[in-house]
């Protein structure tokens, strides 16, 4: 296509292109960047602004974005750029964050469910009304666990992809 840069919203896709494809296929001929690092300069120079949101949000650090690529602060900076949004950290965050319990889409066994349930309880413990994620596997599997009949007694928490949360709050510049 002649593209010089490809921007990823998916943590695993970004990691695959940045690390795995380069390692196994050699140079790709284009840059790759995660949406969180791509958007920050636009926020810093005022080209991208957000309307206020009174949401109380906690953030799930995706394994592939955080531990594999060292991107911890940029998603938080983006979330903190939404006026009045309160970002509340879970006890285990950044490099100490717990995995959502899902790997390689292979299965979702009892051990995965326990990890997912624990992470949902950790998120709820913060007092946040929303858990935002930057990995589609985290989103799908945490939502699945939250909505299972066995978890009906557990208080619900809204789970939203962080780029959706950002786009829902974009302020129109006139």
mmCIF file of C-alpha atoms in Angstrom:
data_model
loop_
_atom_site.group_PDB
_atom_site.id
_atom_site.type_symbol
_atom_site.label_atom_id
_atom_site.label_comp_id
_atom_site.label_asym_id
_atom_site.label_seq_id
_atom_site.Cartn_x
_atom_site.Cartn_y
_atom_site.Cartn_z
ATOM 1 C CA UNK A 1 0.000 0.000 0.000
ATOM 2 C CA UNK A 2 2.960 2.301 0.476
ATOM 3 C CA UNK A 3 1.984 3.133 4.037
ATOM 4 C CA UNK A 4 4.839 4.533 6.087
ATOM 5 C CA UNK A 5 3.201 3.930 9.475
ATOM 6 C CA UNK A 6 0.524 1.591 10.829
ATOM 7 C CA UNK A 7 -1.310 2.555 14.032
ATOM 8 C CA UNK A 8 -2.676 -0.229 16.247
ATOM 9 C CA UNK A 9 -5.422 -0.137 18.859
ATOM 10 C CA UNK A 10 -4.943 -3.820 19.723
ATOM 11 C CA UNK A 11 -2.073 -4.527 22.125
ATOM 12 C CA UNK A 12 -1.465 -8.029 20.777
ATOM 13 C CA UNK A 13 -1.484 -6.954 17.121
ATOM 14 C CA UNK A 14 0.949 -4.156 17.926
ATOM 15 C CA UNK A 15 3.267 -6.551 19.763
ATOM 16 C CA UNK A 16 3.071 -9.087 16.924
ATOM 17 C CA UNK A 17 4.083 -6.531 14.304
ATOM 18 C CA UNK A 18 6.671 -4.779 16.489
ATOM 19 C CA UNK A 19 8.430 -7.878 17.837
ATOM 20 C CA UNK A 20 7.395 -11.159 16.222
ATOM 21 C CA UNK A 21 7.148 -10.151 12.566
ATOM 22 C CA UNK A 22 10.402 -8.203 12.719
ATOM 23 C CA UNK A 23 12.122 -11.161 14.363
ATOM 24 C CA UNK A 24 10.797 -13.776 11.942
ATOM 25 C CA UNK A 25 10.314 -11.803 8.717
ATOM 26 C CA UNK A 26 12.881 -9.036 9.028
ATOM 27 C CA UNK A 27 12.240 -5.305 8.590
ATOM 28 C CA UNK A 28 8.658 -4.579 7.577
ATOM 29 C CA UNK A 29 9.324 -1.424 5.597
ATOM 30 C CA UNK A 30 6.997 0.701 7.714
ATOM 31 C CA UNK A 31 6.771 1.993 11.272
ATOM 32 C CA UNK A 32 4.328 0.598 13.794
ATOM 33 C CA UNK A 33 2.891 2.550 16.711
ATOM 34 C CA UNK A 34 0.277 2.041 19.389
ATOM 35 C CA UNK A 35 -2.646 4.453 19.381
ATOM 36 C CA UNK A 36 -1.785 5.641 22.898
ATOM 37 C CA UNK A 37 1.641 6.955 21.872
ATOM 38 C CA UNK A 38 0.278 8.254 18.563
ATOM 39 C CA UNK A 39 -2.454 10.407 20.143
ATOM 40 C CA UNK A 40 -0.439 12.014 22.950
ATOM 41 C CA UNK A 41 1.238 14.729 20.830
ATOM 42 C CA UNK A 42 -2.189 15.812 19.534
ATOM 43 C CA UNK A 43 -3.408 16.217 23.101
ATOM 44 C CA UNK A 44 -0.291 18.058 24.213
ATOM 45 C CA UNK A 45 -0.574 20.611 21.397
ATOM 46 C CA UNK A 46 -4.333 21.060 21.880
ATOM 47 C CA UNK A 47 -5.422 19.540 18.559
ATOM 48 C CA UNK A 48 -7.326 16.784 20.363
ATOM 49 C CA UNK A 49 -9.480 17.718 23.330
ATOM 50 C CA UNK A 50 -12.126 15.939 25.339
ATOM 51 C CA UNK A 51 -15.370 16.951 26.974
ATOM 52 C CA UNK A 52 -15.755 16.376 30.689
ATOM 53 C CA UNK A 53 -16.779 12.998 32.019
ATOM 54 C CA UNK A 54 -17.584 12.324 35.644
ATOM 55 C CA UNK A 55 -16.742 8.648 35.319
ATOM 56 C CA UNK A 56 -14.630 6.821 37.884
ATOM 57 C CA UNK A 57 -12.394 4.538 35.829
ATOM 58 C CA UNK A 58 -9.772 1.889 36.499
ATOM 59 C CA UNK A 59 -7.405 0.596 33.818
ATOM 60 C CA UNK A 60 -6.333 -2.991 33.079
ATOM 61 C CA UNK A 61 -2.708 -3.117 31.888
ATOM 62 C CA UNK A 62 -2.571 -5.594 28.996
ATOM 63 C CA UNK A 63 0.337 -8.035 29.266
ATOM 64 C CA UNK A 64 1.482 -7.453 25.700
ATOM 65 C CA UNK A 65 1.347 -3.669 25.866
ATOM 66 C CA UNK A 66 2.815 -3.337 29.350
ATOM 67 C CA UNK A 67 5.182 -6.124 30.275
ATOM 68 C CA UNK A 68 6.123 -6.965 26.682
ATOM 69 C CA UNK A 69 6.508 -3.401 25.342
ATOM 70 C CA UNK A 70 6.827 -1.176 28.415
ATOM 71 C CA UNK A 71 3.837 1.029 27.578
ATOM 72 C CA UNK A 72 2.220 1.889 30.901
ATOM 73 C CA UNK A 73 2.021 5.669 31.208
ATOM 74 C CA UNK A 74 0.676 6.689 27.799
ATOM 75 C CA UNK A 75 -2.794 5.117 28.168
ATOM 76 C CA UNK A 76 -3.047 6.724 31.607
ATOM 77 C CA UNK A 77 -2.013 10.120 30.221
ATOM 78 C CA UNK A 78 -4.752 9.822 27.609
ATOM 79 C CA UNK A 79 -7.359 8.906 30.208
ATOM 80 C CA UNK A 80 -6.182 11.708 32.505
ATOM 81 C CA UNK A 81 -6.632 14.194 29.653
ATOM 82 C CA UNK A 82 -10.411 13.727 29.898
ATOM 83 C CA UNK A 83 -11.584 16.540 32.204
ATOM 84 C CA UNK A 84 -13.210 15.411 35.468
ATOM 85 C CA UNK A 85 -12.577 11.719 34.740
ATOM 86 C CA UNK A 86 -11.168 10.068 37.849
ATOM 87 C CA UNK A 87 -8.593 7.369 37.113
ATOM 88 C CA UNK A 88 -8.287 5.025 40.086
ATOM 89 C CA UNK A 89 -5.453 2.508 40.092
ATOM 90 C CA UNK A 90 -5.982 -1.082 41.131
ATOM 91 C CA UNK A 91 -3.600 -2.287 43.850
ATOM 92 C CA UNK A 92 -1.719 -4.367 41.286
ATOM 93 C CA UNK A 93 -1.004 -2.201 38.273
ATOM 94 C CA UNK A 94 1.615 -1.487 35.621
ATOM 95 C CA UNK A 95 4.430 -4.074 35.903
ATOM 96 C CA UNK A 96 2.661 -5.784 38.811
ATOM 97 C CA UNK A 97 -0.734 -5.976 37.111
ATOM 98 C CA UNK A 98 -2.455 -9.320 37.046
ATOM 99 C CA UNK A 99 -3.143 -10.903 33.686
ATOM 100 C CA UNK A 100 -6.806 -11.087 32.702
ATOM 101 C CA UNK A 101 -6.358 -14.857 32.515
ATOM 102 C CA UNK A 102 -6.579 -15.272 28.770
ATOM 103 C CA UNK A 103 -3.803 -16.471 26.501
ATOM 104 C CA UNK A 104 -3.818 -17.314 22.801
ATOM 105 C CA UNK A 105 -7.646 -17.673 22.619
ATOM 106 C CA UNK A 106 -7.142 -21.405 23.230
ATOM 107 C CA UNK A 107 -9.550 -22.002 26.056
ATOM 108 C CA UNK A 108 -11.161 -20.471 29.032
ATOM 109 C CA UNK A 109 -10.762 -23.081 31.724
ATOM 110 C CA UNK A 110 -11.432 -22.888 35.450
ATOM 111 C CA UNK A 111 -8.008 -21.342 36.111
ATOM 112 C CA UNK A 112 -8.615 -18.598 33.539
ATOM 113 C CA UNK A 113 -12.042 -17.934 35.055
ATOM 114 C CA UNK A 114 -10.527 -17.611 38.528
ATOM 115 C CA UNK A 115 -7.986 -15.066 37.258
ATOM 116 C CA UNK A 116 -10.692 -13.138 35.416
ATOM 117 C CA UNK A 117 -12.980 -13.144 38.452
ATOM 118 C CA UNK A 118 -10.131 -11.938 40.670
ATOM 119 C CA UNK A 119 -9.313 -9.115 38.262
ATOM 120 C CA UNK A 120 -12.962 -8.051 38.159
ATOM 121 C CA UNK A 121 -13.062 -8.044 41.961
ATOM 122 C CA UNK A 122 -9.828 -5.983 42.019
ATOM 123 C CA UNK A 123 -11.417 -3.469 39.640
ATOM 124 C CA UNK A 124 -14.635 -3.256 41.646
ATOM 125 C CA UNK A 125 -12.646 -2.827 44.882
ATOM 126 C CA UNK A 126 -11.326 0.512 43.559
ATOM 127 C CA UNK A 127 -14.816 2.007 43.638
ATOM 128 C CA UNK A 128 -14.671 2.651 39.896
ATOM 129 C CA UNK A 129 -17.830 2.328 37.846
ATOM 130 C CA UNK A 130 -15.885 1.404 34.712
ATOM 131 C CA UNK A 131 -12.985 -0.896 33.876
ATOM 132 C CA UNK A 132 -11.239 0.221 30.717
ATOM 133 C CA UNK A 133 -8.998 -2.122 28.744
ATOM 134 C CA UNK A 134 -6.576 -1.828 25.805
ATOM 135 C CA UNK A 135 -6.675 -5.465 24.709
ATOM 136 C CA UNK A 136 -9.618 -7.100 22.923
ATOM 137 C CA UNK A 137 -8.928 -10.423 24.654
ATOM 138 C CA UNK A 138 -9.143 -8.742 28.057
ATOM 139 C CA UNK A 139 -12.390 -7.058 27.034
ATOM 140 C CA UNK A 140 -14.079 -10.148 25.606
ATOM 141 C CA UNK A 141 -13.110 -12.561 28.355
ATOM 142 C CA UNK A 142 -13.666 -10.204 31.288
ATOM 143 C CA UNK A 143 -17.119 -9.345 29.894
ATOM 144 C CA UNK A 144 -17.859 -13.042 29.419
ATOM 145 C CA UNK A 145 -16.897 -13.822 33.010
ATOM 146 C CA UNK A 146 -18.829 -10.830 34.344
ATOM 147 C CA UNK A 147 -21.980 -11.880 32.511
ATOM 148 C CA UNK A 148 -21.947 -15.552 33.487
ATOM 149 C CA UNK A 149 -24.806 -16.752 35.642
ATOM 150 C CA UNK A 150 -22.350 -17.911 38.321
ATOM 151 C CA UNK A 151 -21.267 -14.281 38.810
ATOM 152 C CA UNK A 152 -24.746 -12.782 39.204
ATOM 153 C CA UNK A 153 -24.154 -11.897 42.869
ATOM 154 C CA UNK A 154 -21.003 -9.967 41.939
ATOM 155 C CA UNK A 155 -21.639 -6.272 41.495
ATOM 156 C CA UNK A 156 -21.493 -5.242 37.874
ATOM 157 C CA UNK A 157 -18.856 -2.926 36.470
ATOM 158 C CA UNK A 158 -19.002 -1.449 32.985
ATOM 159 C CA UNK A 159 -16.138 -2.727 30.809
ATOM 160 C CA UNK A 160 -15.139 -0.541 27.891
ATOM 161 C CA UNK A 161 -12.280 -0.496 25.405
ATOM 162 C CA UNK A 162 -10.153 2.562 26.153
ATOM 163 C CA UNK A 163 -10.273 3.921 22.573
ATOM 164 C CA UNK A 164 -14.079 3.725 22.750
ATOM 165 C CA UNK A 165 -14.009 5.670 26.010
ATOM 166 C CA UNK A 166 -11.760 8.269 24.371
ATOM 167 C CA UNK A 167 -13.880 8.559 21.218
ATOM 168 C CA UNK A 168 -17.080 8.860 23.279
ATOM 169 C CA UNK A 169 -15.588 11.965 24.907
ATOM 170 C CA UNK A 170 -13.945 13.756 21.966
ATOM 171 C CA UNK A 171 -14.768 17.435 22.031
ATOM 172 C CA UNK A 172 -15.590 18.994 18.696
ATOM 173 C CA UNK A 173 -13.184 21.819 17.946
ATOM 174 C CA UNK A 174 -15.026 24.563 16.118
#
